[in-house]
Coordinates of C-alpha atoms in Angstrom, one line a residue:
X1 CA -167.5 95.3 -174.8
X2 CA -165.0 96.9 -176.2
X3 CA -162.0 94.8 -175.9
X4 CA -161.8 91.2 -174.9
X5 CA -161.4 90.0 -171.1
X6 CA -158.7 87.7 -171.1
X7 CA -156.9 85.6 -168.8
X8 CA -153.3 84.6 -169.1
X9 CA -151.7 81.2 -168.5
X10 CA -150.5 81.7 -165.1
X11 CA -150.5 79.1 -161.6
X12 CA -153.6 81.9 -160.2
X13 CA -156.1 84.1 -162.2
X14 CA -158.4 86.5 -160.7
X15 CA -161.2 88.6 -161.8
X16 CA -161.6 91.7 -159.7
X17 CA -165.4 93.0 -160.3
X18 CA -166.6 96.6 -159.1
X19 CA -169.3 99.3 -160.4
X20 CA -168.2 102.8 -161.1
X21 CA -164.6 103.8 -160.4
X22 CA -164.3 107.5 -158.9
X23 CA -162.2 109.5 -157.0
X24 CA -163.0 107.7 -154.0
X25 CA -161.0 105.4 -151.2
X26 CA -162.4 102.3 -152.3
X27 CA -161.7 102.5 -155.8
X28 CA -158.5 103.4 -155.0
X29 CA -158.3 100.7 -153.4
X30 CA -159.5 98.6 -155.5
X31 CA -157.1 100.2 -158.2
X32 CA -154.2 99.9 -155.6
X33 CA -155.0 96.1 -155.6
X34 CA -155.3 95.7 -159.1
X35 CA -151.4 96.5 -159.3
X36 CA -150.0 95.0 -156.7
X37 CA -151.8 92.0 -157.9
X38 CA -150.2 92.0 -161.1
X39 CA -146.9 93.2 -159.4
X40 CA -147.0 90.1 -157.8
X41 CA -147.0 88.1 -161.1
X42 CA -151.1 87.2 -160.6
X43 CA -152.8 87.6 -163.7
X44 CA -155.3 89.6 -162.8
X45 CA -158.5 92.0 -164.8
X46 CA -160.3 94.2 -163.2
X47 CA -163.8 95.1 -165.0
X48 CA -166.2 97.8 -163.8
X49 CA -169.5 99.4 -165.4
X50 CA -167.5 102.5 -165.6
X51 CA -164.5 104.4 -164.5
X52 CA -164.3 108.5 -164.6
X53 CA -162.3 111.4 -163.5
X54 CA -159.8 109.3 -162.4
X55 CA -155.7 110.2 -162.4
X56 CA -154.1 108.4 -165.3
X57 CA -151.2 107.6 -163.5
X58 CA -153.6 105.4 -161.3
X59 CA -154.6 103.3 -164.0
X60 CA -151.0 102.4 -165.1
X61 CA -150.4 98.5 -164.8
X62 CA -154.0 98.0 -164.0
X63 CA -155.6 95.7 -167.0
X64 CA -158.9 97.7 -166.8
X65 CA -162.6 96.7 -168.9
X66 CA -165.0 99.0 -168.7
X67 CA -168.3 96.8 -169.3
X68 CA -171.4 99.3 -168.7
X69 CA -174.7 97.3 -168.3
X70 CA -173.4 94.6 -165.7
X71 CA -176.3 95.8 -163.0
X72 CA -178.9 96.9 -166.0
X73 CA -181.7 94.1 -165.9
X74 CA -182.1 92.1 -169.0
X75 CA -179.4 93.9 -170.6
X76 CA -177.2 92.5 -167.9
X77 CA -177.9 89.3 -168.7
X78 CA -176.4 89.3 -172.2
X79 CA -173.5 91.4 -171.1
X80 CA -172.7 88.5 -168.6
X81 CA -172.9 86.5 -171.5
X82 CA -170.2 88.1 -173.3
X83 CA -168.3 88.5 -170.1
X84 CA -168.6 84.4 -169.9
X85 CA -167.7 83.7 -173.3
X86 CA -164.7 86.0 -173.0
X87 CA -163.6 84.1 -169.4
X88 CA -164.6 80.3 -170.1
X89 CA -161.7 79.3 -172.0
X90 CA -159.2 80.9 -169.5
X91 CA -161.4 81.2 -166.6
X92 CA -160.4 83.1 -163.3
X93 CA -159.8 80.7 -160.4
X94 CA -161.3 83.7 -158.1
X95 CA -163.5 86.1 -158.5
X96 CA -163.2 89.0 -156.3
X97 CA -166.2 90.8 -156.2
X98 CA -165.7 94.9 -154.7
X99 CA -169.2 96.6 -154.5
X100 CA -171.8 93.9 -152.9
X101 CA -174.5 95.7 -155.1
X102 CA -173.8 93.6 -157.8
X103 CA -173.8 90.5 -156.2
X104 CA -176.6 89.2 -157.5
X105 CA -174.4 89.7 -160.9
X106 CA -171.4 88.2 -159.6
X107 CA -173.3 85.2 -158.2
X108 CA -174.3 84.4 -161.6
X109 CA -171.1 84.6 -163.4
X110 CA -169.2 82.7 -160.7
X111 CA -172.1 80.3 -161.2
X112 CA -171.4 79.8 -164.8
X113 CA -167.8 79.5 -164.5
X114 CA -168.1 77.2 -161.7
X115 CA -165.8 79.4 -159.4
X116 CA -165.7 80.9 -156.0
X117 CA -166.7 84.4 -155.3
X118 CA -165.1 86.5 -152.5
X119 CA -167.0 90.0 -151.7
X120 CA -165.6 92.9 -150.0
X121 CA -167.7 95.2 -148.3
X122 CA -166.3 98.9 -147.4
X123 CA -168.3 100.9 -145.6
X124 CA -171.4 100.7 -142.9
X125 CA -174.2 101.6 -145.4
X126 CA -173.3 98.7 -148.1
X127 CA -172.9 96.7 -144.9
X128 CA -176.2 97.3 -143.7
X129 CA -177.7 96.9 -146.7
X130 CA -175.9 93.9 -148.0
X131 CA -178.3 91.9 -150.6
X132 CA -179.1 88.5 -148.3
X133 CA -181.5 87.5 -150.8
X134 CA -179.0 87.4 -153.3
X135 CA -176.8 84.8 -151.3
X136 CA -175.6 81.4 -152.6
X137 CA -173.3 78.6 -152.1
X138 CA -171.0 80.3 -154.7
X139 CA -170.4 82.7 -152.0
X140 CA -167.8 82.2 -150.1
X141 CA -166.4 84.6 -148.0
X142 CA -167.2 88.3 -146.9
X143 CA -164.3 90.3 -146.4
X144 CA -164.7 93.7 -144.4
X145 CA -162.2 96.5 -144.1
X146 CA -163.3 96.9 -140.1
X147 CA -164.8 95.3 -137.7
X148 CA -167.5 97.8 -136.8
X149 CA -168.1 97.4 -141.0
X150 CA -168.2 93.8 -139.7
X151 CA -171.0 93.9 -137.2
X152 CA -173.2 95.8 -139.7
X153 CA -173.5 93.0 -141.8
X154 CA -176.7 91.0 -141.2
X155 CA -176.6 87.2 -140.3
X156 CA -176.8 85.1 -142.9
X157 CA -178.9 82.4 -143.2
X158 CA -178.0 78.5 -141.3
X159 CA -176.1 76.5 -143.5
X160 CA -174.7 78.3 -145.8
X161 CA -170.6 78.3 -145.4
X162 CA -169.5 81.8 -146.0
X163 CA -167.1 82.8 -144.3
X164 CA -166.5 86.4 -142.7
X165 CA -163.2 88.0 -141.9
X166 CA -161.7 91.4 -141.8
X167 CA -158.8 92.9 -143.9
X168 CA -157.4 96.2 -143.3
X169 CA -156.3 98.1 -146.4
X170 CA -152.9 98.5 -147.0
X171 CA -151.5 101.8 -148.8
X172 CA -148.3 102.4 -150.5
X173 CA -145.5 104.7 -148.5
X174 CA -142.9 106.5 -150.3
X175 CA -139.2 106.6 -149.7
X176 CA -138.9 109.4 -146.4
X177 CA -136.6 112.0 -148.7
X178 CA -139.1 112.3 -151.5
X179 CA -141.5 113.7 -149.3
X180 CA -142.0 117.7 -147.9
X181 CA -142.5 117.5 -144.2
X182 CA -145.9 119.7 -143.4
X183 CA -146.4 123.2 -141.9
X184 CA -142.0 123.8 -143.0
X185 CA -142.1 126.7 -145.0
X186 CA -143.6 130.1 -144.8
X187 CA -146.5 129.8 -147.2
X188 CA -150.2 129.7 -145.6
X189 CA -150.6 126.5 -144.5
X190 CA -153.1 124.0 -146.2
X191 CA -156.4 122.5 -144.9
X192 CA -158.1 119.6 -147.0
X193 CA -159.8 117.1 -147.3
X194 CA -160.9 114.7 -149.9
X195 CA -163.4 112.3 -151.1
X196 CA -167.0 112.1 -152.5
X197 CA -169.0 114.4 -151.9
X198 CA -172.2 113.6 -149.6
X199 CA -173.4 114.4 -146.4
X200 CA -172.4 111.9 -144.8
X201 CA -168.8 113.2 -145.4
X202 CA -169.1 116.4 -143.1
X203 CA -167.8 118.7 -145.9
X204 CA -170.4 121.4 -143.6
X205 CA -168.6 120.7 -140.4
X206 CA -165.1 120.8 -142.2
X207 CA -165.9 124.5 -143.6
X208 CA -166.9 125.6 -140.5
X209 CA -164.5 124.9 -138.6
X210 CA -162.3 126.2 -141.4
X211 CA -164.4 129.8 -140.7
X212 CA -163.4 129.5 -137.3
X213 CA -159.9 128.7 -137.6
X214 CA -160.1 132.6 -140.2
X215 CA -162.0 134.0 -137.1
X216 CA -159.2 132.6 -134.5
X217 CA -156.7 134.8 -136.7
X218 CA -154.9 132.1 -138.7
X219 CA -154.3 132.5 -142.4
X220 CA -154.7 129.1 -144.3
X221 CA -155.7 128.2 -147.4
X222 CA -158.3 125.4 -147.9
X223 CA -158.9 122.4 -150.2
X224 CA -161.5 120.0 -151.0
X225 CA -160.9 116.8 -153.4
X226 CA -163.7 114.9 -155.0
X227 CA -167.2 115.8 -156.3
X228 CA -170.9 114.4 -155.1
X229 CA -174.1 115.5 -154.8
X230 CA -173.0 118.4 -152.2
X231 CA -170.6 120.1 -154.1
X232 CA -173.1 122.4 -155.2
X233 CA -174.2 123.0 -151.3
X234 CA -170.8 123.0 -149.8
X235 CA -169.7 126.0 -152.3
X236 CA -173.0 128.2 -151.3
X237 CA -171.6 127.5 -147.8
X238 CA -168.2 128.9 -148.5
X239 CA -169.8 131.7 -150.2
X240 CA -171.9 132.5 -146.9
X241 CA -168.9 132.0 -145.1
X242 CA -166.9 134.4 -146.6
X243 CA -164.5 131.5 -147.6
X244 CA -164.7 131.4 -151.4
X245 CA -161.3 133.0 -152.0
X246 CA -159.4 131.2 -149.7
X247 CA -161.1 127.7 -150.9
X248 CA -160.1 125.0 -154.1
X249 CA -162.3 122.8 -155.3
X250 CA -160.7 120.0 -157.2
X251 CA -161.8 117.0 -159.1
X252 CA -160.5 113.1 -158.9
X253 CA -158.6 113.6 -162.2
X254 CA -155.4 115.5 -160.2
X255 CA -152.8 113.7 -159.1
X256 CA -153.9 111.9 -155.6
X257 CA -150.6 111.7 -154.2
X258 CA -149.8 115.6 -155.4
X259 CA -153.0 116.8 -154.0
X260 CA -151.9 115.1 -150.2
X261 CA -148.4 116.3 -150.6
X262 CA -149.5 119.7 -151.0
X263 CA -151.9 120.0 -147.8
X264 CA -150.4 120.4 -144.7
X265 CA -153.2 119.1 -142.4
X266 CA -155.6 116.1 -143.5
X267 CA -159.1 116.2 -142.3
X268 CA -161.4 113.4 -142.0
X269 CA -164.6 115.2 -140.8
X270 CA -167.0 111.8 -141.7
X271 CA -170.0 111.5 -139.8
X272 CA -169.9 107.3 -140.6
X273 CA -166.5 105.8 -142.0
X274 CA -165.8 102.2 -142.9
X275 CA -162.4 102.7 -142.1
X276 CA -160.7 106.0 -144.3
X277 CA -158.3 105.6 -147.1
X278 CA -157.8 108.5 -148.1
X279 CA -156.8 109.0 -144.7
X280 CA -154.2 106.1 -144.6
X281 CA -152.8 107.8 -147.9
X282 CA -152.7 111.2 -146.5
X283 CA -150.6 109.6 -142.8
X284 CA -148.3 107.5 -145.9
X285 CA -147.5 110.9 -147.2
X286 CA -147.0 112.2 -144.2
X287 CA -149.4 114.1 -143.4
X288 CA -151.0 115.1 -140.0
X289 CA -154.6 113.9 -139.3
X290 CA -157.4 115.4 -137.6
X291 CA -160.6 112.6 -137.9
X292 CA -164.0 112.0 -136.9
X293 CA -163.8 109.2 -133.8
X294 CA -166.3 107.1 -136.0
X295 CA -166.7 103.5 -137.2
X296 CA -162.9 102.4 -138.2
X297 CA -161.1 105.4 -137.8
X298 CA -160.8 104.3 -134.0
X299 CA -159.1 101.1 -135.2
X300 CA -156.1 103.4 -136.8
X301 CA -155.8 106.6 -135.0
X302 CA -154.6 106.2 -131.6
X303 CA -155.6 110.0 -130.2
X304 CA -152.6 112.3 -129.5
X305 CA -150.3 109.6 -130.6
X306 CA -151.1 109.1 -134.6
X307 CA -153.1 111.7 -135.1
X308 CA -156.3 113.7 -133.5
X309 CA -159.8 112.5 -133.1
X310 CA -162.9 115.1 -132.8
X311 CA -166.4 114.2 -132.1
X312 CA -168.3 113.7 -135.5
X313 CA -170.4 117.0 -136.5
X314 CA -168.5 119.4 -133.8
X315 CA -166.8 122.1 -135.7
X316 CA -166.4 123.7 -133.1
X317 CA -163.6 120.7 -132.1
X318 CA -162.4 120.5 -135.3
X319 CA -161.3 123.9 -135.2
X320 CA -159.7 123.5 -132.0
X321 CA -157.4 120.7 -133.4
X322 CA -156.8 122.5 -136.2
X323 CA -155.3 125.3 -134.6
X324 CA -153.5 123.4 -132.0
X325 CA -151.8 121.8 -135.1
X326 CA -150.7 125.1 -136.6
X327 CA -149.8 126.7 -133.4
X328 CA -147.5 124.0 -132.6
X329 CA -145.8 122.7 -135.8
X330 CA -143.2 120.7 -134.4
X331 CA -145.8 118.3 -132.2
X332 CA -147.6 118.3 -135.9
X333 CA -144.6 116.6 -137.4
X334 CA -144.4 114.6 -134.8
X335 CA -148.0 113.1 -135.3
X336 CA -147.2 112.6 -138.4
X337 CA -144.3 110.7 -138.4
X338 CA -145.9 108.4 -135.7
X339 CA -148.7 108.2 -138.9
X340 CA -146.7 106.9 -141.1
X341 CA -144.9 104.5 -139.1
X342 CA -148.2 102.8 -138.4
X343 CA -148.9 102.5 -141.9
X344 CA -145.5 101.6 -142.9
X345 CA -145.9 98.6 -140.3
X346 CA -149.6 97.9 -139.8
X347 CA -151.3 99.3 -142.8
X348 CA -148.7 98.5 -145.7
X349 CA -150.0 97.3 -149.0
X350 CA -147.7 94.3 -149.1
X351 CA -149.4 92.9 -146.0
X352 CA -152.9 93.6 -147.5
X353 CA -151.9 91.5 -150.4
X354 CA -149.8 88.7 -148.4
X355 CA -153.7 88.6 -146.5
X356 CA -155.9 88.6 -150.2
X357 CA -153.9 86.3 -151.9
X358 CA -153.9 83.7 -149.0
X359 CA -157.4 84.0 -149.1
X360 CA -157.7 83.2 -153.2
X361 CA -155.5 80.2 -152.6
X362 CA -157.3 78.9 -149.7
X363 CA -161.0 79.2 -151.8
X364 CA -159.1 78.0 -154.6
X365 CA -158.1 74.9 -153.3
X366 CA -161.2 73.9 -151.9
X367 CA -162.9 74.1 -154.7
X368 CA -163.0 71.6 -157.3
X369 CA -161.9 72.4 -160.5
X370 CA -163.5 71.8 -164.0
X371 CA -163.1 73.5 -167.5
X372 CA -166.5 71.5 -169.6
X373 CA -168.5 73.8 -171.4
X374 CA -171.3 75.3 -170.0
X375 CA -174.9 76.2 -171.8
X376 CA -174.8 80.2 -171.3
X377 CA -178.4 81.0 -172.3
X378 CA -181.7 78.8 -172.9
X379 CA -182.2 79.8 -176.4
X380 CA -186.2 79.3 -175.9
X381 CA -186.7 81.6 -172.4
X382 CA -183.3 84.1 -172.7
X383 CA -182.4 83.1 -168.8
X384 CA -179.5 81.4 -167.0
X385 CA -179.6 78.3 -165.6

């Protein structure tokens, strides 16, 4: 470690813990939280195993540790032990755990410190493959950002008092006269959309209907934020597509909230979606959406009224929205002002944190507190106990 984890006096201290930080809606979120945390006046650190390609300005009032090795076995173990020695004097009366992958990790140190952990899971695969073997009584809630991430969560095991409940993100929304309504000028209008790149994320179905939207006689330009493991395939696509000089690739380091500003039209093209965030930044902004009726999405979008909803992989109906958008630019505005009144009221960031922070102080007071020492390591076999 390169700098000390420390907590300040203060009457509630949480310990956020994640993996890698990327250009990505949950570490946004997770970012987002950070903030309004400390905003609040809860001293709160956030430590990952790494953070890269991320905005600067996101990381402002965020007290960020990057601690590589947490999920490394054996090495883990003595980077938990620094972690603990940092924490026990001033220990966190929550720890917030954001990527269930490292469970198993953050059951150990909230063992150690003799505190409760909270997990939040974001999506349907981590759901799905959420580590039950890893599960203990220090474990005591599961927080999900949708139901349908929910009801992928396997049971867990009789007896055991964890708790499940669902907490929808909450995204900051900027005063209305600071931001550019869409499709208002006569510049080609912008197509985007924006997150890690995988399959899974229909970048494919998003350029193709992007070709057809060209082929229908519209003259846009088109954007894609993030990077992944299809970037490489996604640009041979364009290529093939004939849509290389009309398309931007950008990475996670630009400005998030430039990058939405300067799209017109938001697409959400996922073929399996915990819930979007990007998207709920995008309708803050306001910023029209056209989105894969998937997994959360259908617990924002309201079709016609806050936005559009295709079938996942149909270009073909992609397209279509698309163009219906730009050949009607007033009932464009009009979805997305009716966007970002339903985050303004139902997907705000102060009621995500009114919801988190009721949940630290109800795990914190059920828990009983102590501040003894606590043996980190046996000397003679280099485990925990």
């Amino acid at each position: 470690m390169n700098d000390q984890v420390v907590m300040a006096d203060s009457a509630l201290r949480v310990l956020l813990l994640d993996a890698e930080l990327s250009f990505r809606g949950s570490s946004l979120l997770t970012l987002r939280l950070a903030r309004g945390l400390e905003r609040r006046e809860i001293d709160t650190a956030l430590v990952c195993t790494h953070f890269d390609g991320l905005d600067p300005c996101l990381l402002k009032g965020v007290r960020l540790h990057e601690i590589p090795g947490i999920n490394v076995p054996v090495w883990g173990q003595l980077v938990l032990r620094t972690l603990y020695r940092d924490l026990k004097d001033q220990r966190p009366d929550v720890i917030h755990l954001q990527d269930s992958r490292l469970l198993p990790q953050g059951i150990r140190l909230a063992r150690k410190l003799r505190r409760p952990l909270i997990v939040s899971v974001g999506d349907h695969a981590e759901a799905s493959a959420f580590p039950m073997k890893a599960i203990a009584p220090e474990l005591k809630m599961v927080i999900s950002v949708s139901e349908s991430v929910q009801q992928q969560i396997p049971a867990f095991p009789a007896g055991l008092a964890i708790e499940r409940r669902v907490i929808m993100p909450g995204v900051g929304v900027p005063d209305a006269t600071s931001i550019d309504s869409p499709l208002d000028d006569e510049r080609p209008p912008v197509v985007g959309m924006a997150g890690p790149l995988g399959i899974v994320k229909g970048g494919a179905f998003f350029l193709r209907a992007c070709h057809r939207v060209v082929e229908a006689g519209h003259n846009i330009r088109i954007v894609i934020a993030g990077s992944g493991p299809e970037e490489r395939s996604l640009r041979q696509l364009a290529s093939s597509l004939e849509l290389s000089s009309r398309l931007t690739f950008v990475d996670g380091g630009v400005s998030m909230a430039g990058y939405l500003s300067a799209i017109d039209i938001f697409c959400l093209p996922s073929l399996q979606q915990g819930i979007g965030v990007m998207m709920l930044e995008a309708m803050a902004l306001g910023r029209p959406v056209v989105a894969s009726g998937v997994g959360g999405v259908l617990s924002v979008l309201e079709d016609n009224v806050t936005g559009l909803i295709v079938p996942p992989s149909d270009s073909r109906s992609l397209a279509d929205r698309i163009i219906e958008l730009l050949e009607n630019r007033e009932r464009a505005r009009q979805l997305a002002s009716a966007g970002q009144s339903l985050v303004r009221t139902r997907f705000n960031e102060e009621r995500m944190l009114d919801e988190l922070i009721a949940v630290y102080r109800e795990v914190q007071e059920a828990e009983p507190r102590t501040q003894e020492a606590i043996p980190i390591m046996s000397r003679t076999t280099g485990t925990w106990h």
